Amino acid sequence: MKNSFAFKTMFVLMLSLLVQCSTNDKVKTEETKVPEKDTASAKEVWLAPDTSTIPKDEFGELVRYGRDLIINTAYYIGPEGTVSKNLRNKMNCTNCHLDAGTRPYAFNYISSHARYPQYRSRENRILTLADRINNCIERPHSGIALKLDSREMTAMLCYMKWLGQNVPMNQHVEGDSPYKLELIDRAADPVKGEAIYKKECVTCHGPDGEGKMRADNVCYEFPPLWGPKSYQPGSSMHRVYKAAAFIYANMPNKNSNYKNPKLTMEEAFDVAAFINDDRIHKRPTNNGTVNYPNIKTKPLDYGIGPFIDSFPDLQHKFGPWGPIVKFREANHLPTKF
Ligand code: HEC
Ligand code: HEC
């Protein structure tokens, strides 16, 4: 008798839990509109949920703060930050992770929360998403890692979780990776790149790649591309392929996007080579140089050897990458960029 009562109560409890879960799910899918089909492109690009759907509770409060931190990074944690002084330059995360990390093919965070912890070749170990955020604080921002239990770190993680709420676990979604460029069959050419820079980029990013501060001096109107206030070597943007993919799909800002790029892929490679040529341009190195401890998983386009093949460092950095890919394929070696 007692047993059957307990059984009944459990049954009712389970049933109500089930109902609750499915109603919650329903609310979620109604409130958010992802993925949306990008009608102008053949592919289904994932878009971020609408910010009006950020919940009005404690979690939502941190989501909003996290988004604010991505947009106004220097204001909060820059060299003159109001909360802390973790960054050593005044760039904002959104300068590279465009539209607060939501724009397709602009290094968006839409699937990030669903794909970490993951193996990272630069460290040759598994990193959490918080570790990965700190990588960007240490490299492009030349800064000091945020404390893992700081309100700022928690807020950024909440924002990324909220962004990716409908994304399948452990999978990429269209638009979260760099735009796929076709390799050119010559080396990317910094000399040609300089001419493109002078024509298409200099008005905003300046003759010395120094960018332009916003009038209030808090952060940039146009962020720097090289020099002491720009990203360090070892940053992903320092790699020619990644920078070219970003530039092709997004620059010149506002006049270009992946559906309607202003530069050809060839021009994007050349200008990325010019920006990232250490023989011409200096960058801060206060956080030391990085090299990949495991040559098997080191990206093919990193600029410093040793490599798993014997092609010279300069060819790894600027290409032509075709022969390297071909050699590696023939020898069953990794071809990852
Ligand atoms: C100079 C440009 C630049 C700046 C500034 C920058 N990042 Fe990044 N970040 C990158 C690039 C490039 C990647 C690699 C993207 C890729 O390979 O898909 C990256 C990767 C990441 C990733 C991993 C994403 C993933 O899904 O694997 C996270 C998280 C991240 N950045 C967070 C931040 C945060 C937070 C800030 C600000 C504190 C920041 N980044 C500032 C360029 C930048
Ligand atoms: C109309 C002004 C404008 C032009 C022209 C322009 N950019 Fe940008 N660029 C920007 C702005 C603004 C950002 C930051 C975007 C943001 O914060 O939303 C940016 C960001 C960048 C970034 C990432 C942030 C950094 O500082 O590393 C790179 C790389 C870049 N631009 C390269 C280029 C290249 C190469 C060209 C020429 C092909 C170019 N840009 C032309 C305005 C411009």
PDB file of C-alpha atoms in Angstrom, residues 82-328:
ATOM      1  CA  THR A  82      37.071  51.378 -14.461  1.00  0.00           C
ATOM      2  CA  VAL A  83      36.909  47.831 -13.022  1.00  0.00           C
ATOM      3  CA  SER A  84      40.432  46.469 -13.470  1.00  0.00           C
ATOM      4  CA  LYS A  85      43.493  47.056 -15.617  1.00  0.00           C
ATOM      5  CA  ASN A  86      44.002  43.664 -17.252  1.00  0.00           C
ATOM      6  CA  LEU A  87      44.548  44.835 -20.850  1.00  0.00           C
ATOM      7  CA  ARG A  88      47.670  46.608 -22.023  1.00  0.00           C
ATOM      8  CA  ASN A  89      45.993  48.164 -25.066  1.00  0.00           C
ATOM      9  CA  LYS A  90      42.713  49.900 -25.720  1.00  0.00           C
ATOM     10  CA  MET A  91      41.293  47.508 -28.257  1.00  0.00           C
ATOM     11  CA  ASN A  92      37.845  46.039 -27.631  1.00  0.00           C
ATOM     12  CA  CYS A  93      36.990  42.385 -28.245  1.00  0.00           C
ATOM     13  CA  THR A  94      34.398  43.549 -30.770  1.00  0.00           C
ATOM     14  CA  ASN A  95      37.124  45.116 -32.940  1.00  0.00           C
ATOM     15  CA  CYS A  96      37.841  41.571 -34.167  1.00  0.00           C
ATOM     16  CA  HIS A  97      34.765  39.660 -32.939  1.00  0.00           C
ATOM     17  CA  LEU A  98      32.479  42.018 -34.841  1.00  0.00           C
ATOM     18  CA  ASP A  99      29.013  43.031 -33.640  1.00  0.00           C
ATOM     19  CA  ALA A 100      29.761  41.769 -30.143  1.00  0.00           C
ATOM     20  CA  GLY A 101      30.821  38.385 -31.490  1.00  0.00           C
ATOM     21  CA  THR A 102      27.707  37.720 -33.570  1.00  0.00           C
ATOM     22  CA  ARG A 103      28.547  38.599 -37.173  1.00  0.00           C
ATOM     23  CA  PRO A 104      28.922  35.620 -39.547  1.00  0.00           C
ATOM     24  CA  TYR A 105      32.536  34.975 -40.666  1.00  0.00           C
ATOM     25  CA  ALA A 106      33.840  37.595 -38.220  1.00  0.00           C
ATOM     26  CA  PHE A 107      35.045  35.167 -35.531  1.00  0.00           C
ATOM     27  CA  ASN A 108      31.652  34.993 -33.854  1.00  0.00           C
ATOM     28  CA  TYR A 109      31.077  33.205 -30.547  1.00  0.00           C
ATOM     29  CA  ILE A 110      27.814  31.521 -31.519  1.00  0.00           C
ATOM     30  CA  SER A 111      29.054  27.947 -31.104  1.00  0.00           C
ATOM     31  CA  SER A 112      31.992  28.623 -28.767  1.00  0.00           C
ATOM     32  CA  HIS A 113      30.277  27.634 -25.532  1.00  0.00           C
ATOM     33  CA  ALA A 114      29.115  24.349 -27.081  1.00  0.00           C
ATOM     34  CA  ARG A 115      32.627  23.419 -28.319  1.00  0.00           C
ATOM     35  CA  TYR A 116      34.757  23.923 -25.186  1.00  0.00           C
ATOM     36  CA  PRO A 117      36.617  22.452 -23.335  1.00  0.00           C
ATOM     37  CA  GLN A 118      38.620  21.378 -26.404  1.00  0.00           C
ATOM     38  CA  TYR A 119      42.166  20.465 -27.446  1.00  0.00           C
ATOM     39  CA  ARG A 120      44.196  23.508 -28.508  1.00  0.00           C
ATOM     40  CA  SER A 121      47.349  23.033 -30.518  1.00  0.00           C
ATOM     41  CA  ARG A 122      49.026  26.257 -29.343  1.00  0.00           C
ATOM     42  CA  GLU A 123      49.180  24.866 -25.798  1.00  0.00           C
ATOM     43  CA  ASN A 124      49.016  21.179 -26.765  1.00  0.00           C
ATOM     44  CA  ARG A 125      46.407  20.578 -24.077  1.00  0.00           C
ATOM     45  CA  ILE A 126      42.685  20.870 -23.372  1.00  0.00           C
ATOM     46  CA  LEU A 127      41.532  24.432 -22.664  1.00  0.00           C
ATOM     47  CA  THR A 128      38.278  25.608 -21.131  1.00  0.00           C
ATOM     48  CA  LEU A 129      36.410  28.487 -22.730  1.00  0.00           C
ATOM     49  CA  ALA A 130      37.649  30.704 -19.879  1.00  0.00           C
ATOM     50  CA  ASP A 131      41.264  29.739 -20.705  1.00  0.00           C
ATOM     51  CA  ARG A 132      40.585  30.582 -24.343  1.00  0.00           C
ATOM     52  CA  ILE A 133      39.191  34.013 -23.411  1.00  0.00           C
ATOM     53  CA  ASN A 134      42.346  34.625 -21.398  1.00  0.00           C
ATOM     54  CA  ASN A 135      44.430  33.707 -24.459  1.00  0.00           C
ATOM     55  CA  CYS A 136      42.913  36.654 -26.305  1.00  0.00           C
ATOM     56  CA  ILE A 137      43.489  38.881 -23.283  1.00  0.00           C
ATOM     57  CA  GLU A 138      47.155  37.849 -23.223  1.00  0.00           C
ATOM     58  CA  ARG A 139      47.823  37.932 -26.987  1.00  0.00           C
ATOM     59  CA  PRO A 140      45.824  40.487 -28.969  1.00  0.00           C
ATOM     60  CA  HIS A 141      45.425  42.611 -25.833  1.00  0.00           C
ATOM     61  CA  SER A 142      48.980  42.021 -24.485  1.00  0.00           C
ATOM     62  CA  GLY A 143      47.335  41.751 -21.075  1.00  0.00           C
ATOM     63  CA  ILE A 144      47.160  39.821 -17.839  1.00  0.00           C
ATOM     64  CA  ALA A 145      44.704  36.919 -17.588  1.00  0.00           C
ATOM     65  CA  LEU A 146      41.405  37.606 -15.834  1.00  0.00           C
ATOM     66  CA  LYS A 147      40.825  35.696 -12.605  1.00  0.00           C
ATOM     67  CA  LEU A 148      38.728  32.658 -13.443  1.00  0.00           C
ATOM     68  CA  ASP A 149      36.217  33.481 -10.709  1.00  0.00           C
ATOM     69  CA  SER A 150      36.000  37.190 -11.507  1.00  0.00           C
ATOM     70  CA  ARG A 151      32.583  38.678 -12.267  1.00  0.00           C
ATOM     71  CA  GLU A 152      33.945  39.772 -15.671  1.00  0.00           C
ATOM     72  CA  MET A 153      34.995  36.255 -16.699  1.00  0.00           C
ATOM     73  CA  THR A 154      31.691  34.796 -15.493  1.00  0.00           C
ATOM     74  CA  ALA A 155      29.777  37.482 -17.394  1.00  0.00           C
ATOM     75  CA  MET A 156      31.572  36.795 -20.681  1.00  0.00           C
ATOM     76  CA  LEU A 157      30.931  33.065 -20.262  1.00  0.00           C
ATOM     77  CA  CYS A 158      27.231  33.742 -19.548  1.00  0.00           C
ATOM     78  CA  TYR A 159      26.980  35.879 -22.671  1.00  0.00           C
ATOM     79  CA  MET A 160      28.590  33.170 -24.819  1.00  0.00           C
ATOM     80  CA  LYS A 161      26.320  30.517 -23.320  1.00  0.00           C
ATOM     81  CA  TRP A 162      23.261  32.651 -24.036  1.00  0.00           C
ATOM     82  CA  LEU A 163      24.431  33.298 -27.618  1.00  0.00           C
ATOM     83  CA  GLY A 164      24.776  29.584 -28.258  1.00  0.00           C
ATOM     84  CA  GLN A 165      21.664  28.381 -26.447  1.00  0.00           C
ATOM     85  CA  ASN A 166      20.236  26.593 -29.510  1.00  0.00           C
ATOM     86  CA  VAL A 167      23.471  25.355 -31.002  1.00  0.00           C
ATOM     87  CA  PRO A 168      24.139  21.593 -31.055  1.00  0.00           C
ATOM     88  CA  MET A 169      26.889  20.380 -28.687  1.00  0.00           C
ATOM     89  CA  ASN A 170      30.432  20.005 -30.017  1.00  0.00           C
ATOM     90  CA  GLN A 171      29.602  21.173 -33.506  1.00  0.00           C
ATOM     91  CA  HIS A 172      30.476  24.080 -35.697  1.00  0.00           C
ATOM     92  CA  VAL A 173      27.627  26.069 -37.232  1.00  0.00           C
ATOM     93  CA  GLU A 174      27.838  27.974 -40.517  1.00  0.00           C
ATOM     94  CA  GLY A 175      29.471  31.386 -40.087  1.00  0.00           C
ATOM     95  CA  ASP A 176      31.354  30.635 -36.840  1.00  0.00           C
ATOM     96  CA  SER A 177      34.637  29.823 -38.603  1.00  0.00           C
ATOM     97  CA  PRO A 178      36.814  32.028 -40.782  1.00  0.00           C
ATOM     98  CA  TYR A 179      35.499  32.428 -44.336  1.00  0.00           C
ATOM     99  CA  LYS A 180      36.970  29.665 -46.492  1.00  0.00           C
ATOM    100  CA  LEU A 181      39.381  31.189 -48.985  1.00  0.00           C
ATOM    101  CA  GLU A 182      40.698  29.449 -52.082  1.00  0.00           C
ATOM    102  CA  LEU A 183      44.468  29.159 -51.824  1.00  0.00           C
ATOM    103  CA  ILE A 184      46.421  31.144 -54.394  1.00  0.00           C
ATOM    104  CA  ASP A 185      49.234  29.453 -56.273  1.00  0.00           C
ATOM    105  CA  ARG A 186      51.887  31.983 -55.346  1.00  0.00           C
ATOM    106  CA  ALA A 187      53.131  33.452 -52.081  1.00  0.00           C
ATOM    107  CA  ALA A 188      51.014  36.249 -50.577  1.00  0.00           C
ATOM    108  CA  ASP A 189      52.919  39.406 -51.503  1.00  0.00           C
ATOM    109  CA  PRO A 190      53.511  42.180 -48.931  1.00  0.00           C
ATOM    110  CA  VAL A 191      54.606  44.621 -51.683  1.00  0.00           C
ATOM    111  CA  LYS A 192      51.333  44.233 -53.552  1.00  0.00           C
ATOM    112  CA  GLY A 193      49.634  44.313 -50.144  1.00  0.00           C
ATOM    113  CA  GLU A 194      51.108  47.712 -49.345  1.00  0.00           C
ATOM    114  CA  ALA A 195      49.537  49.195 -52.478  1.00  0.00           C
ATOM    115  CA  ILE A 196      46.152  47.728 -51.518  1.00  0.00           C
ATOM    116  CA  TYR A 197      46.570  49.044 -47.984  1.00  0.00           C
ATOM    117  CA  LYS A 198      47.202  52.563 -49.294  1.00  0.00           C
ATOM    118  CA  LYS A 199      44.145  52.369 -51.517  1.00  0.00           C
ATOM    119  CA  GLU A 200      41.596  50.618 -49.268  1.00  0.00           C
ATOM    120  CA  CYS A 201      42.668  50.794 -45.634  1.00  0.00           C
ATOM    121  CA  VAL A 202      44.866  53.780 -44.865  1.00  0.00           C
ATOM    122  CA  THR A 203      42.018  56.302 -44.502  1.00  0.00           C
ATOM    123  CA  CYS A 204      40.814  54.535 -41.373  1.00  0.00           C
ATOM    124  CA  HIS A 205      43.743  52.513 -40.025  1.00  0.00           C
ATOM    125  CA  GLY A 206      46.367  55.246 -40.655  1.00  0.00           C
ATOM    126  CA  PRO A 207      49.698  55.447 -42.504  1.00  0.00           C
ATOM    127  CA  ASP A 208      51.529  53.625 -39.702  1.00  0.00           C
ATOM    128  CA  GLY A 209      48.755  51.133 -38.991  1.00  0.00           C
ATOM    129  CA  GLU A 210      48.252  53.013 -35.747  1.00  0.00           C
ATOM    130  CA  GLY A 211      44.474  53.413 -36.075  1.00  0.00           C
ATOM    131  CA  LYS A 212      42.599  56.337 -34.599  1.00  0.00           C
ATOM    132  CA  MET A 213      41.472  56.815 -31.017  1.00  0.00           C
ATOM    133  CA  ARG A 214      37.898  57.767 -30.330  1.00  0.00           C
ATOM    134  CA  ALA A 215      37.539  61.431 -29.243  1.00  0.00           C
ATOM    135  CA  ASP A 216      37.024  60.428 -25.572  1.00  0.00           C
ATOM    136  CA  ASN A 217      40.303  58.434 -25.636  1.00  0.00           C
ATOM    137  CA  VAL A 218      38.617  55.336 -24.120  1.00  0.00           C
ATOM    138  CA  CYS A 219      39.006  53.059 -27.128  1.00  0.00           C
ATOM    139  CA  TYR A 220      39.457  53.191 -30.897  1.00  0.00           C
ATOM    140  CA  GLU A 221      37.315  54.573 -33.634  1.00  0.00           C
ATOM    141  CA  PHE A 222      39.608  52.585 -35.975  1.00  0.00           C
ATOM    142  CA  PRO A 223      41.755  49.963 -34.214  1.00  0.00           C
ATOM    143  CA  PRO A 224      45.510  49.600 -34.902  1.00  0.00           C
ATOM    144  CA  LEU A 225      46.829  46.894 -37.252  1.00  0.00           C
ATOM    145  CA  TRP A 226      50.475  46.883 -36.198  1.00  0.00           C
ATOM    146  CA  GLY A 227      52.835  48.774 -33.867  1.00  0.00           C
ATOM    147  CA  PRO A 228      53.109  48.785 -30.046  1.00  0.00           C
ATOM    148  CA  LYS A 229      49.347  49.044 -29.445  1.00  0.00           C
ATOM    149  CA  SER A 230      48.287  46.274 -31.790  1.00  0.00           C
ATOM    150  CA  TYR A 231      48.069  42.496 -31.351  1.00  0.00           C
ATOM    151  CA  GLN A 232      51.160  40.404 -30.507  1.00  0.00           C
ATOM    152  CA  PRO A 233      52.771  37.720 -32.648  1.00  0.00           C
ATOM    153  CA  GLY A 234      51.157  34.417 -31.694  1.00  0.00           C
ATOM    154  CA  SER A 235      47.682  36.010 -31.925  1.00  0.00           C
ATOM    155  CA  SER A 236      45.475  34.252 -34.452  1.00  0.00           C
ATOM    156  CA  MET A 237      45.156  37.517 -36.409  1.00  0.00           C
ATOM    157  CA  HIS A 238      48.926  37.419 -36.932  1.00  0.00           C
ATOM    158  CA  ARG A 239      48.503  34.411 -39.198  1.00  0.00           C
ATOM    159  CA  VAL A 240      48.169  35.416 -42.842  1.00  0.00           C
ATOM    160  CA  TYR A 241      45.374  32.981 -43.732  1.00  0.00           C
ATOM    161  CA  LYS A 242      43.168  33.926 -40.748  1.00  0.00           C
ATOM    162  CA  ALA A 243      43.700  37.656 -41.203  1.00  0.00           C
ATOM    163  CA  ALA A 244      42.986  37.350 -44.947  1.00  0.00           C
ATOM    164  CA  ALA A 245      39.762  35.441 -44.261  1.00  0.00           C
ATOM    165  CA  PHE A 246      38.645  38.137 -41.811  1.00  0.00           C
ATOM    166  CA  ILE A 247      39.604  40.992 -44.141  1.00  0.00           C
ATOM    167  CA  TYR A 248      37.995  39.387 -47.198  1.00  0.00           C
ATOM    168  CA  ALA A 249      34.641  38.923 -45.460  1.00  0.00           C
ATOM    169  CA  ASN A 250      34.602  42.152 -43.414  1.00  0.00           C
ATOM    170  CA  MET A 251      36.898  44.942 -44.575  1.00  0.00           C
ATOM    171  CA  PRO A 252      36.790  47.815 -45.487  1.00  0.00           C
ATOM    172  CA  ASN A 253      34.406  48.029 -42.556  1.00  0.00           C
ATOM    173  CA  LYS A 254      30.755  48.666 -43.368  1.00  0.00           C
ATOM    174  CA  ASN A 255      31.536  48.723 -47.102  1.00  0.00           C
ATOM    175  CA  SER A 256      32.148  45.033 -47.345  1.00  0.00           C
ATOM    176  CA  ASN A 257      30.727  41.757 -46.117  1.00  0.00           C
ATOM    177  CA  TYR A 258      30.964  38.105 -47.083  1.00  0.00           C
ATOM    178  CA  LYS A 259      28.023  38.424 -49.458  1.00  0.00           C
ATOM    179  CA  ASN A 260      29.486  41.466 -51.094  1.00  0.00           C
ATOM    180  CA  PRO A 261      33.265  41.542 -50.570  1.00  0.00           C
ATOM    181  CA  LYS A 262      35.208  44.552 -51.763  1.00  0.00           C
ATOM    182  CA  LEU A 263      38.568  42.810 -52.151  1.00  0.00           C
ATOM    183  CA  THR A 264      39.331  39.721 -54.181  1.00  0.00           C
ATOM    184  CA  MET A 265      40.696  36.746 -52.219  1.00  0.00           C
ATOM    185  CA  GLU A 266      44.094  37.408 -53.776  1.00  0.00           C
ATOM    186  CA  GLU A 267      44.053  41.017 -52.565  1.00  0.00           C
ATOM    187  CA  ALA A 268      42.983  39.888 -49.090  1.00  0.00           C
ATOM    188  CA  PHE A 269      45.994  37.524 -48.913  1.00  0.00           C
ATOM    189  CA  ASP A 270      48.376  40.266 -50.066  1.00  0.00           C
ATOM    190  CA  VAL A 271      47.155  42.915 -47.655  1.00  0.00           C
ATOM    191  CA  ALA A 272      47.142  40.378 -44.777  1.00  0.00           C
ATOM    192  CA  ALA A 273      50.759  39.559 -45.685  1.00  0.00           C
ATOM    193  CA  PHE A 274      51.685  43.249 -45.604  1.00  0.00           C
ATOM    194  CA  ILE A 275      50.071  43.843 -42.206  1.00  0.00           C
ATOM    195  CA  ASN A 276      51.615  40.726 -40.678  1.00  0.00           C
ATOM    196  CA  ASP A 277      55.113  40.947 -42.159  1.00  0.00           C
ATOM    197  CA  ASP A 278      57.480  41.165 -39.170  1.00  0.00           C
ATOM    198  CA  ARG A 279      60.314  42.268 -41.482  1.00  0.00           C
ATOM    199  CA  ILE A 280      58.403  45.536 -42.023  1.00  0.00           C
ATOM    200  CA  HIS A 281      56.269  46.013 -38.902  1.00  0.00           C
ATOM    201  CA  LYS A 282      56.941  45.795 -35.179  1.00  0.00           C
ATOM    202  CA  ARG A 283      54.517  44.404 -32.584  1.00  0.00           C
ATOM    203  CA  PRO A 284      54.554  44.169 -28.785  1.00  0.00           C
ATOM    204  CA  THR A 285      56.124  41.003 -27.392  1.00  0.00           C
ATOM    205  CA  ASN A 286      55.710  41.560 -23.654  1.00  0.00           C
ATOM    206  CA  ASN A 287      54.002  38.211 -23.200  1.00  0.00           C
ATOM    207  CA  GLY A 288      56.848  36.335 -24.869  1.00  0.00           C
ATOM    208  CA  THR A 289      56.881  34.435 -28.140  1.00  0.00           C
ATOM    209  CA  VAL A 290      54.778  31.333 -28.483  1.00  0.00           C
ATOM    210  CA  ASN A 291      55.556  28.249 -30.425  1.00  0.00           C
ATOM    211  CA  TYR A 292      53.476  25.137 -30.722  1.00  0.00           C
ATOM    212  CA  PRO A 293      54.878  22.357 -28.543  1.00  0.00           C
ATOM    213  CA  ASN A 294      53.568  19.617 -30.841  1.00  0.00           C
ATOM    214  CA  ILE A 295      54.642  19.921 -34.488  1.00  0.00           C
ATOM    215  CA  LYS A 296      52.021  17.385 -35.530  1.00  0.00           C
ATOM    216  CA  THR A 297      49.159  19.722 -34.623  1.00  0.00           C
ATOM    217  CA  LYS A 298      50.886  23.033 -35.369  1.00  0.00           C
ATOM    218  CA  PRO A 299      48.910  25.047 -37.971  1.00  0.00           C
ATOM    219  CA  LEU A 300      50.342  24.832 -41.444  1.00  0.00           C
ATOM    220  CA  ASP A 301      50.498  28.633 -41.827  1.00  0.00           C
ATOM    221  CA  TYR A 302      52.352  29.433 -38.582  1.00  0.00           C
ATOM    222  CA  GLY A 303      55.439  31.546 -39.294  1.00  0.00           C
ATOM    223  CA  ILE A 304      58.039  29.900 -37.072  1.00  0.00           C
ATOM    224  CA  GLY A 305      59.447  26.386 -37.437  1.00  0.00           C
ATOM    225  CA  PRO A 306      60.177  23.593 -36.799  1.00  0.00           C
ATOM    226  CA  PHE A 307      57.535  21.878 -38.904  1.00  0.00           C
ATOM    227  CA  ILE A 308      56.592  18.333 -39.683  1.00  0.00           C
ATOM    228  CA  ASP A 309      57.843  18.958 -43.251  1.00  0.00           C
ATOM    229  CA  SER A 310      61.002  20.693 -44.498  1.00  0.00           C
ATOM    230  CA  PHE A 311      59.450  23.652 -46.341  1.00  0.00           C
ATOM    231  CA  PRO A 312      61.034  26.948 -45.201  1.00  0.00           C
ATOM    232  CA  ASP A 313      59.416  29.094 -42.465  1.00  0.00           C
ATOM    233  CA  LEU A 314      58.671  31.909 -44.906  1.00  0.00           C
ATOM    234  CA  GLN A 315      56.689  29.572 -47.153  1.00  0.00           C
ATOM    235  CA  HIS A 316      54.654  28.439 -44.165  1.00  0.00           C
ATOM    236  CA  LYS A 317      53.915  32.038 -43.286  1.00  0.00           C
ATOM    237  CA  PHE A 318      53.180  33.498 -46.744  1.00  0.00           C
ATOM    238  CA  GLY A 319      52.648  30.506 -49.000  1.00  0.00           C
ATOM    239  CA  PRO A 320      52.418  29.213 -51.642  1.00  0.00           C
ATOM    240  CA  TRP A 321      50.668  26.686 -49.400  1.00  0.00           C
ATOM    241  CA  GLY A 322      49.529  24.387 -52.223  1.00  0.00           C
ATOM    242  CA  PRO A 323      52.809  22.443 -52.440  1.00  0.00           C
ATOM    243  CA  ILE A 324      52.897  22.015 -48.638  1.00  0.00           C
ATOM    244  CA  VAL A 325      49.321  20.704 -48.599  1.00  0.00           C
ATOM    245  CA  LYS A 326      50.091  18.365 -51.497  1.00  0.00           C
ATOM    246  CA  PHE A 327      53.229  17.004 -49.839  1.00  0.00           C
ATOM    247  CA  ARG A 328      51.407  16.475 -46.547  1.00  0.00           C
TER     248      ARG A 328
END
